[in-house]
XYZ file of C-alpha atoms in Angstrom:
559
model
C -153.487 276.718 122.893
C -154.762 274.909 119.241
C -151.771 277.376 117.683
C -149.302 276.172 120.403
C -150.353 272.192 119.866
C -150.056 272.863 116.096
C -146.666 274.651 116.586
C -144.750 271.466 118.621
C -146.518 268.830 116.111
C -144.562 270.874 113.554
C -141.528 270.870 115.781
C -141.694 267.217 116.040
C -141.881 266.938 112.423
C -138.893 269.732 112.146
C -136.278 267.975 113.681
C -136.962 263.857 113.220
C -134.808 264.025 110.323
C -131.721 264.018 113.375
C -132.136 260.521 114.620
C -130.631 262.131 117.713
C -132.581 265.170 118.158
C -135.796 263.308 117.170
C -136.306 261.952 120.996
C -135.819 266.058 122.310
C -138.347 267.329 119.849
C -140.652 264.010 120.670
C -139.884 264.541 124.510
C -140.784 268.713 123.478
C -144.299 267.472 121.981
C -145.342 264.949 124.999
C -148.738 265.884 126.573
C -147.943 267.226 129.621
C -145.349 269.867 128.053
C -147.669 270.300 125.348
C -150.221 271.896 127.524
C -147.747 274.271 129.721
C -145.026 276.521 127.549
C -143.073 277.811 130.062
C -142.274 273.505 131.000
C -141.477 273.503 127.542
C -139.201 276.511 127.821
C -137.637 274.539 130.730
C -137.257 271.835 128.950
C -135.274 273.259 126.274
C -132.714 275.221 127.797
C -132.191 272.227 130.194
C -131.487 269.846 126.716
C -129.319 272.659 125.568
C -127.375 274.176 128.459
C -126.747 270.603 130.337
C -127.282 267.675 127.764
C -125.054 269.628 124.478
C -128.401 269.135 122.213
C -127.875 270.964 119.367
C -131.187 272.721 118.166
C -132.093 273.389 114.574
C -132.634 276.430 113.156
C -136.761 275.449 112.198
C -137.105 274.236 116.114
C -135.958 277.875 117.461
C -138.164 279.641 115.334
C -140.956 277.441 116.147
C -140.100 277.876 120.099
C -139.974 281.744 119.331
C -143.909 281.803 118.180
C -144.797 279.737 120.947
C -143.685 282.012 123.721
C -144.877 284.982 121.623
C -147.580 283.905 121.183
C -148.614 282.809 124.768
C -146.838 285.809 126.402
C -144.038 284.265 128.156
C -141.626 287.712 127.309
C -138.475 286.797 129.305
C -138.262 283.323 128.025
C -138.734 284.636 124.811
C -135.748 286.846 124.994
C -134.020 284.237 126.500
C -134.333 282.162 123.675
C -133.504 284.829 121.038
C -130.056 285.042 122.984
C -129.108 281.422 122.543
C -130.229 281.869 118.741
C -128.126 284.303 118.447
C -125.065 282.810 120.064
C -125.605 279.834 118.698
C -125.325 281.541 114.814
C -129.185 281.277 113.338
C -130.722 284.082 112.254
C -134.420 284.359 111.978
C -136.164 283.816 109.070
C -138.955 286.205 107.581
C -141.982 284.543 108.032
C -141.222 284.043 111.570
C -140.018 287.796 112.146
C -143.160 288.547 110.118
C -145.855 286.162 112.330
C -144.455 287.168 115.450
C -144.555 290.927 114.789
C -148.069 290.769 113.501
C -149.096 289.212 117.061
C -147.319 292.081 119.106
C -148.819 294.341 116.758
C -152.536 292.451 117.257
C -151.807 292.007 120.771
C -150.866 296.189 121.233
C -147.799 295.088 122.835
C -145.524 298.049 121.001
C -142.552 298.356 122.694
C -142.080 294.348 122.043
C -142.780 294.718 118.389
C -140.031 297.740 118.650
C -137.644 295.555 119.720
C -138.287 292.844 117.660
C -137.246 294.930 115.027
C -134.739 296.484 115.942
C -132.909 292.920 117.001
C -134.043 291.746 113.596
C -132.842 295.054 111.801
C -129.529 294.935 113.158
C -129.284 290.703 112.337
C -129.735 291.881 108.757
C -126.799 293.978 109.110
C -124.721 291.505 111.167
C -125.922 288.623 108.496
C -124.240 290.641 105.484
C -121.478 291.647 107.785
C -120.168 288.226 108.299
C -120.510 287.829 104.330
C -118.526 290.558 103.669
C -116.403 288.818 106.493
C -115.430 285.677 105.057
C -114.879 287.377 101.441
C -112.612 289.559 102.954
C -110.762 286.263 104.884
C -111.359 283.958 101.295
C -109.139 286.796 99.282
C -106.297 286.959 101.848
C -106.061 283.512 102.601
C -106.187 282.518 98.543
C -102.547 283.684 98.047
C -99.403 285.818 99.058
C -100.139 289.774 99.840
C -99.705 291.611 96.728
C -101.053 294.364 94.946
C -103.443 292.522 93.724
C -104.916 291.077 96.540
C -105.207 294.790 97.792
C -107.285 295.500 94.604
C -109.268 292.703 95.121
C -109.837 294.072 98.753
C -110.546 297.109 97.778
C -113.177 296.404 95.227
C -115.372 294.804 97.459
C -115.925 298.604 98.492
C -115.971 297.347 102.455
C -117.803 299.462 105.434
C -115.157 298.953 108.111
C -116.112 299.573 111.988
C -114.724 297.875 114.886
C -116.951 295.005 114.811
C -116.150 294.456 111.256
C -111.983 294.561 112.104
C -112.258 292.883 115.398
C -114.086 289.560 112.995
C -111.874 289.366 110.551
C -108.872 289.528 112.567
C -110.644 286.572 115.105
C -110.745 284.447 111.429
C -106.905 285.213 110.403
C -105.762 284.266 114.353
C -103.930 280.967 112.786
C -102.084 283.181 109.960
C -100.683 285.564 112.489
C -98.156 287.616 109.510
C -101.710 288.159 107.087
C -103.834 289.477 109.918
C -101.207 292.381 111.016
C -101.168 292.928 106.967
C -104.604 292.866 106.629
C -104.048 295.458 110.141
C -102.183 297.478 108.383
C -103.947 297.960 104.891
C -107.255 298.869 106.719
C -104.830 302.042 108.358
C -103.578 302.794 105.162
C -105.425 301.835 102.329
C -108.648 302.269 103.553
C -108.116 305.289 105.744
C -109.051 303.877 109.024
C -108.174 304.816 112.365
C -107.570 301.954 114.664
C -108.552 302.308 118.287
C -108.611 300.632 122.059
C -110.914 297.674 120.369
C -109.049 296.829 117.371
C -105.995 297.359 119.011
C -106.888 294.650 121.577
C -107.904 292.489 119.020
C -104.495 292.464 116.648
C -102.624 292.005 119.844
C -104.272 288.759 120.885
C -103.846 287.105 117.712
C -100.260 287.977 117.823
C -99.705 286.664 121.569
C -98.139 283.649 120.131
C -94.685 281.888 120.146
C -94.281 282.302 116.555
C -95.629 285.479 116.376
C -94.121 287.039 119.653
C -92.096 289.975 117.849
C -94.484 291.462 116.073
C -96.896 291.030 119.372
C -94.236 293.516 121.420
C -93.953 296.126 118.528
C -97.046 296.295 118.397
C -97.710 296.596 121.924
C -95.275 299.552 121.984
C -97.341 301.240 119.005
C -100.699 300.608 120.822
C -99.118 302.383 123.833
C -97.342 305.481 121.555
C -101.047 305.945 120.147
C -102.471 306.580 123.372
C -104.099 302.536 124.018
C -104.486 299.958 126.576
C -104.611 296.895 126.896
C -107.655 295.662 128.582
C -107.925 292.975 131.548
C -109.799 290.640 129.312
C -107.328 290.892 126.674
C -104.518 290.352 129.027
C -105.641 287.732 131.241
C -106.242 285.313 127.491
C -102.590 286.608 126.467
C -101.272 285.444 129.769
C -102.683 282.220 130.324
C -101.342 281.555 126.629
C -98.640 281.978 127.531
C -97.946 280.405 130.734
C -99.142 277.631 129.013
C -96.558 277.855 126.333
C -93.719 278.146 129.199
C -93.143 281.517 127.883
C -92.077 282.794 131.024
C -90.450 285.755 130.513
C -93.260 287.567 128.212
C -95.771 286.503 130.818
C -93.593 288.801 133.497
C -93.070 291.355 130.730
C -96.728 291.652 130.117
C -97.619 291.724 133.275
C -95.148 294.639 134.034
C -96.300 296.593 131.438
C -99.798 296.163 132.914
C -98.894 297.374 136.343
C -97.485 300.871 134.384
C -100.590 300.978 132.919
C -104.726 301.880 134.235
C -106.206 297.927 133.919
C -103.945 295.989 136.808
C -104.371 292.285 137.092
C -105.740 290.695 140.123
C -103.583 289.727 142.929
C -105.103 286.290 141.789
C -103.241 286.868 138.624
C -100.412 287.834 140.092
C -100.340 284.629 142.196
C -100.975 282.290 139.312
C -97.890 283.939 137.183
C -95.742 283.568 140.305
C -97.132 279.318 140.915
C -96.259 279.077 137.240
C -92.589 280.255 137.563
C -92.411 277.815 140.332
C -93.349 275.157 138.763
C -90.803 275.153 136.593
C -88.207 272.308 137.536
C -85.628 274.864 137.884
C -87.526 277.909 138.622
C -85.946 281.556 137.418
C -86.016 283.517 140.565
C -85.394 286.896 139.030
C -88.822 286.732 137.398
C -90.459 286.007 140.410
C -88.325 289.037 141.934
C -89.589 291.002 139.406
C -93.592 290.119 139.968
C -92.894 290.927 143.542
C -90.979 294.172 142.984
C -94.441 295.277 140.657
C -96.669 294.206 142.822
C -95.020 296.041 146.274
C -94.727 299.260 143.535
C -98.258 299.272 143.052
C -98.568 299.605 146.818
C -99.797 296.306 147.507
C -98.591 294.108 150.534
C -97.185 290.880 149.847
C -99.418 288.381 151.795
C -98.342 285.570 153.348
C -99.066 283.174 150.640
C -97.260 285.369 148.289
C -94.021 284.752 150.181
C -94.471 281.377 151.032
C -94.558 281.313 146.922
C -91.310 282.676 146.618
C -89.874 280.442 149.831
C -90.894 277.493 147.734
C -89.237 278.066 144.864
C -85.776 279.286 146.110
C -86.043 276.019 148.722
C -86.956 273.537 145.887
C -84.017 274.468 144.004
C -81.717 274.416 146.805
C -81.177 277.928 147.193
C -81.020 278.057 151.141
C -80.043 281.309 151.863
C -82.014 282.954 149.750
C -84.797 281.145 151.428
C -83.363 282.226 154.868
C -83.295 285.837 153.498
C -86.804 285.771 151.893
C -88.260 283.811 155.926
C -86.349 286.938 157.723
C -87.819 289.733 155.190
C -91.067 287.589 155.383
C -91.074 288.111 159.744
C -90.332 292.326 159.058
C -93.523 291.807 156.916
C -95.354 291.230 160.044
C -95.836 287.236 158.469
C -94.214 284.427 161.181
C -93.390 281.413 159.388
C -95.515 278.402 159.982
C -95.896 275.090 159.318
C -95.766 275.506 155.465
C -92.631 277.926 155.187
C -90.682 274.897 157.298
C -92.167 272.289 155.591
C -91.330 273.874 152.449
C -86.912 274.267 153.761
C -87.445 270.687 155.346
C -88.399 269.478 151.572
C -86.017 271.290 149.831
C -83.049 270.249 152.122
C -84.294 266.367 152.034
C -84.439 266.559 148.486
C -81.157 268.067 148.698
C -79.776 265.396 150.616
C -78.851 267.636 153.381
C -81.144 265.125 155.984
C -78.931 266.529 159.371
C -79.926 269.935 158.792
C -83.703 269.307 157.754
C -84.156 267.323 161.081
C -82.792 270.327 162.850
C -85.621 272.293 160.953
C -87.906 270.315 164.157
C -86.074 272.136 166.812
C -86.007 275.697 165.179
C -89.328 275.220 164.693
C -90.446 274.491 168.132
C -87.972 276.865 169.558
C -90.087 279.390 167.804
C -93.573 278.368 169.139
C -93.785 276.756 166.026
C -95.523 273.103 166.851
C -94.609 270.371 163.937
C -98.066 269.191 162.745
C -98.194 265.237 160.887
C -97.906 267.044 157.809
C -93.987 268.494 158.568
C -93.350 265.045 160.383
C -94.375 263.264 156.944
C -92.238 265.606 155.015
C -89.339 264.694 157.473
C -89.765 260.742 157.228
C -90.161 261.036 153.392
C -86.997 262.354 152.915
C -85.034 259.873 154.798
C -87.031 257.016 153.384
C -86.269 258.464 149.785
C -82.668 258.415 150.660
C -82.874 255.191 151.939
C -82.245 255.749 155.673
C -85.267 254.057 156.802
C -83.966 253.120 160.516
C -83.919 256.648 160.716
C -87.317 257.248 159.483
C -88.483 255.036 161.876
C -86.798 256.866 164.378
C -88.640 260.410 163.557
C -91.785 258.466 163.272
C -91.592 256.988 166.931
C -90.697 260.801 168.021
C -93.849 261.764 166.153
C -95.626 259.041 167.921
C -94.459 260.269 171.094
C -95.727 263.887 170.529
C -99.367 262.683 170.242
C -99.543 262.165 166.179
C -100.842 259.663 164.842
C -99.702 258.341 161.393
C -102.038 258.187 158.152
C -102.474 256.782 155.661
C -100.216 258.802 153.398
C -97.250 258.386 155.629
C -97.820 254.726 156.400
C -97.462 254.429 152.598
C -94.224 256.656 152.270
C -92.959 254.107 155.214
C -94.125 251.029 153.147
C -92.434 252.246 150.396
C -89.108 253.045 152.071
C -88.876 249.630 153.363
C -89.818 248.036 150.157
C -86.661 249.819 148.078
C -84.258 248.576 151.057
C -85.414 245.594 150.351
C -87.028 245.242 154.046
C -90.472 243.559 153.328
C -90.800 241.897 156.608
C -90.142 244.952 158.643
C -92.999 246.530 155.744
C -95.722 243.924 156.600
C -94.994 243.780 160.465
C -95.348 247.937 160.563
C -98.588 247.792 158.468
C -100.221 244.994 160.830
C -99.518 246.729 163.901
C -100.152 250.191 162.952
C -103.623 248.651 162.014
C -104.060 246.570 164.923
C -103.270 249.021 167.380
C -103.927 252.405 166.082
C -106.898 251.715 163.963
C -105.623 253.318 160.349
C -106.831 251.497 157.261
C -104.069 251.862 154.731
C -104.647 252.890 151.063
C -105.743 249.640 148.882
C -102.601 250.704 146.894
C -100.421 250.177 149.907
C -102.228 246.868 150.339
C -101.241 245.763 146.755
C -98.291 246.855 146.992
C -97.010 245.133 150.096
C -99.171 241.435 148.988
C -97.225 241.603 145.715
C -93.656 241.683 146.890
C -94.679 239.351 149.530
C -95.708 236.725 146.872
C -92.780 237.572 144.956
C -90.709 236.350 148.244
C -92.737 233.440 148.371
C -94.700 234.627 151.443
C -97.760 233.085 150.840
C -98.972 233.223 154.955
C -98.035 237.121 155.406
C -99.709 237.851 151.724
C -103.131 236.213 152.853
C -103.176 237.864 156.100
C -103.367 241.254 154.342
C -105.941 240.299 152.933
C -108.159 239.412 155.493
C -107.475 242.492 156.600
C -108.275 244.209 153.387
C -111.976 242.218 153.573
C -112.044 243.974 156.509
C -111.702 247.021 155.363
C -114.254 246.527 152.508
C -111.954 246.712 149.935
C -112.728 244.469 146.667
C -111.066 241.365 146.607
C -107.435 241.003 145.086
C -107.374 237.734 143.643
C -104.604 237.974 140.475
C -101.234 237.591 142.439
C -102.521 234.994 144.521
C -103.584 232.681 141.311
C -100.542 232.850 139.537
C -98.905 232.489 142.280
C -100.655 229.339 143.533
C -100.889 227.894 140.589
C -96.614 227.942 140.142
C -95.722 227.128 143.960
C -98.704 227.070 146.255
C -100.136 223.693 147.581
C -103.657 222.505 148.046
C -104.098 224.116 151.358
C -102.655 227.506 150.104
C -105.742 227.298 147.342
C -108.427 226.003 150.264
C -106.598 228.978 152.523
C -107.198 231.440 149.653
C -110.428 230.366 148.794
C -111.634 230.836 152.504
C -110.226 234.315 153.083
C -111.569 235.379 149.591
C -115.288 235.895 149.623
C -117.340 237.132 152.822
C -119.371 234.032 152.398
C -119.010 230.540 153.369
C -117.716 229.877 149.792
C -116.267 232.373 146.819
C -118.291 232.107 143.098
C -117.672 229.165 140.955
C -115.458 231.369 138.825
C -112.963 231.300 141.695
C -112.275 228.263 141.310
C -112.798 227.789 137.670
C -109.519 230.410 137.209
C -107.730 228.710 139.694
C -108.212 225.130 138.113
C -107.601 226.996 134.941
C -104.320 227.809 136.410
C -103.367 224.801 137.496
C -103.701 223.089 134.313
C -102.201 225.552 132.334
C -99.110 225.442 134.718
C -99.169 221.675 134.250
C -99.992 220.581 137.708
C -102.572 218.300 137.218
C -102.834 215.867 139.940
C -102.411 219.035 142.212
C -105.705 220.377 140.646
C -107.546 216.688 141.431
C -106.402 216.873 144.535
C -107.990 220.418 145.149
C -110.970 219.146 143.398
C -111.566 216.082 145.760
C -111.482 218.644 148.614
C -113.897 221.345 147.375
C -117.616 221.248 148.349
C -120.193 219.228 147.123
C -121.852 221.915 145.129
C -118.371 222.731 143.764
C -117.508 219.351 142.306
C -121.107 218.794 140.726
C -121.458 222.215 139.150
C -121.468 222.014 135.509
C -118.667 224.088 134.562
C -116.591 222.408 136.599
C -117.293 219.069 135.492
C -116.835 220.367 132.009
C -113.490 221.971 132.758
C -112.323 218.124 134.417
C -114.051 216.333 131.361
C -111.894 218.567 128.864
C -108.631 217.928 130.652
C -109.992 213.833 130.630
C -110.020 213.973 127.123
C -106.795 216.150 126.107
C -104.842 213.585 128.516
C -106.368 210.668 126.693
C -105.607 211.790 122.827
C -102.598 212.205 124.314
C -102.075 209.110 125.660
């Protein structure tokens, strides 16, 4: 235990140099860790995995002796591991210290370890030199022969590790890493494999770089390779995140030819990716599907309901019919999401008749609307601006037993608001709350008080929010001051002031912004006359008094 206090003193003093690692190493040394490793083990990998401490090289070897020395073997390794990963090496006199206390200790298959994971960081150490020389000489000018002298003279030891790094360093100079591929074949005699292979082809699984990725693809497969999962499922994401569409479907065919399929999770993200797309490209998602059926899989429901969306968002409608009837021989009825999806696509259409008929296929099928397929249905004829009709699906959803949320109540508010209907807006809202209970979004509420004050509403605007106190939403003072303070009278301000706080009386700063208002809108006598009819405590308080005494003497040097 004297070695292990001595060993986190020195810790302490290892890493106070880093103002911000100097509180970790201090929190490493306090007394209770001090007297219990395996805390201090804890402690560690929770700074490091959770907190993004960055340790120094001098505080892992010191952590190293400490488990060694007290035993703790699987934390030790543990550590070594994140050393690793994290790119220090251990030094000598560590290697050397703990080895001697395996050695003292008889613990031999420990101390065989040891060396052989310090053996082969030797190796790996002078690899990653010979690494970045390798990188430095390519990157310093254009290929020539020259450069392949150069190469050549630093007399390398190539193996797949080797290849595999020095490709991961040229991955931003796609055109020098398939030369530098290439020269290691020919000029240096050696035989690339599954593992180099792999690693060419992700570095080439670029836009700019997407010709040479496909040749050499097809020379991978003539030699007898594969591309593996891991390797795919990088080069796919890439680029489905590049909108490179069509090689992400190539790719994946060529993986369904080959041993290493992808995942029908894979499959299902390439296919939500093409439909995405604002005008989706069908015959790629016909081609996933034809793959995946070849490969003797059964589309699932989801899978179609995939392909339904995209062909209805686009306004494809029969080949949405087509896909629903080969969907039902698939032994998959469509539900509530495969109408949803045609009553979406033909409201966005503007085809409104035939999407409300989408209700009465549906229940002549069994198939029960749910609020979801209702909101769908009043969306569309609010975004088209036929809100009477709206209103008339939502009273027929009313009548079915559904009652609205607050997602739909918003889409209504909304759809009155762009037809310029803000009374029928505010009278909906209130009785939807009164009598069905829903609390609307806040954003609704905002909504609706703004365009009320902007039609000079002022009673309608403060009634909402009362009812947004109710609902424990934070006050929404803004609208109401500016607008108060342009048009309101005193007994809009004492109205405003009563419905704002939950207590008999808002904060002084209330009323210091709307006095602030006043004035700065000119309308002085209107602010007196507020004044005179706040509360005591109100018209004594400091601030206030201040504020009045600075607008006393502006109108006097004015005067």
């Amino acid at each position: 235990m004297n070695q292990t206090r001595r060993i986190l003193s020195s810790l302490k003093l290892a890493n106070s140099l880093y103002s911000t690692r100097f509180i970790t190493a201090h929190s490493l040394s306090h007394q209770r860790l001090d007297k219990d490793p395996f805390k201090a083990f804890k402690f560690f990998i929770w700074v490091v995995d959770k907190n993004g401490f960055e340790p120094s090289s001098a505080m892992y070897s010191l952590l190293l002796q400490i488990l060694a020395g007290n035993k703790l073997m699987k934390e030790f390794w543990i550590v070594v591991t994140k050393m690793k990963e994290h790119g220090f090496f251990i030094d000598e006199d560590t290697y050397k210290t703990i080895l001697l206390g395996f050695k003292n200790d008889k613990m031999s298959n420990e101390a065989s370890a040891f060396t052989h994971f310090y053996n082969r960081m030797i190796e790996d150490n002078a690899a990653d030199s010979v690494v970045k020389e390798v990188v430095d000489v390519v990157m310093g000018s254009e290929w020539s022969d020259e450069v392949e002298k150069r190469l050549l003279d630093l007399k390398i030891s190539v193996s797949d590790n080797f290849v595999v790094r020095v490709l991961k360093e040229l991955r931003q100079s796609p055109s020098k890493a398939v030369r530098v591929f290439i020269w290691l074949s020919e000029g240096c005699g050696w035989k690339h494999n599954e593992v180099t292979y792999n690693a060419i082809v992700r570095v080439l699984g670029r836009y700019d770089s997407i010709n040479e990725f496909w040749t050499m693809v097809k020379e991978m497969k003539s030699e007898g390779h594969d591309i593996d999962i891991d390797t795919y499922v990088k080069i796919s994401r890439r680029f489905q995140k590049l909108k490179m569409l069509e090689d992400a479907v190539k790719l994946y065919e060529h993986m369904m030819d080959g041993p290493y399929k992808p995942s029908i999770n894979d499959c299902s993200l390439l296919l939500r990716r093409i439909s995405a797309n604002s005008n989706p490209d069908m015959e790629l998602v016909f081609r996933v599907a034809k793959k995946y059926e070849e490969a003797g899989h059964k589309l699932s429901k989801s899978f179609y309901d995939g392909i339904h969306r995209s062909l209805t968002s686009v306004g494809r409608f029969e080949e949405a019919e087509e896909i629903m009837e080969v969907m039902r021989k698939g032994g998959h009825e469509p539900d509530n999401i495969t109408y949803s999806q045609l009553i979406y696509g033909l409201g966005k259409a503007g085809r409104l008749e035939e999407a409300c008929k989408v209700i009465d296929i549906m229940e002549a099928n069994g198939c029960i609307p749910d609020l979801k397929t209702w909101t769908i249905l009043i969306q569309g004829h609010c975004a088209a601006g036929a809100v009477d009709k709206a209103l008339f699906y939502f009273a027929k959803m009313m009548e079915n037993d559904f009652d609205a949320d607050a997602d739909l109540l918003d889409i209504l508010v909304k759809g009155f608001l762009n037809q310029n209907k803000t009374s029928g807006a505010y009278k909906l809202l209130v009785e939807l709350v009164k009598n069905v209970h829903l609390r609307p979004w806040q954003a609704t509420f905002k909504n609706l008080i703004d365009t009320l004050l902007g039609e000079r509403k002022i009673e309608e605007a403060l009634d909402l929010l009362r009812l947004m106190k109710k609902h424990n939403y934070p006050p929404y003072p803004e609208p109401f001051n500016k607008y108060i303070s342009k048009y309101g009278t005193v007994e809009n301000a004492l109205d405003f002031f009563k419905v704002l706080s939950s207590k008999d009386y808002p904060a002084v700063s209330a009323y210091q912004i709307m006095f602030q208002s006043l004035f700065q809108e000119g309308r002085y006598s209107e602010a007196k006359d507020l004044l005179y009819k706040c509360p005591l405590h109100i018209r004594k308080h400091k601030a206030i008094c201040s504020l009045f005494g600075s607008l006393e003497t502006r109108t006097t040097a004015s005067s």
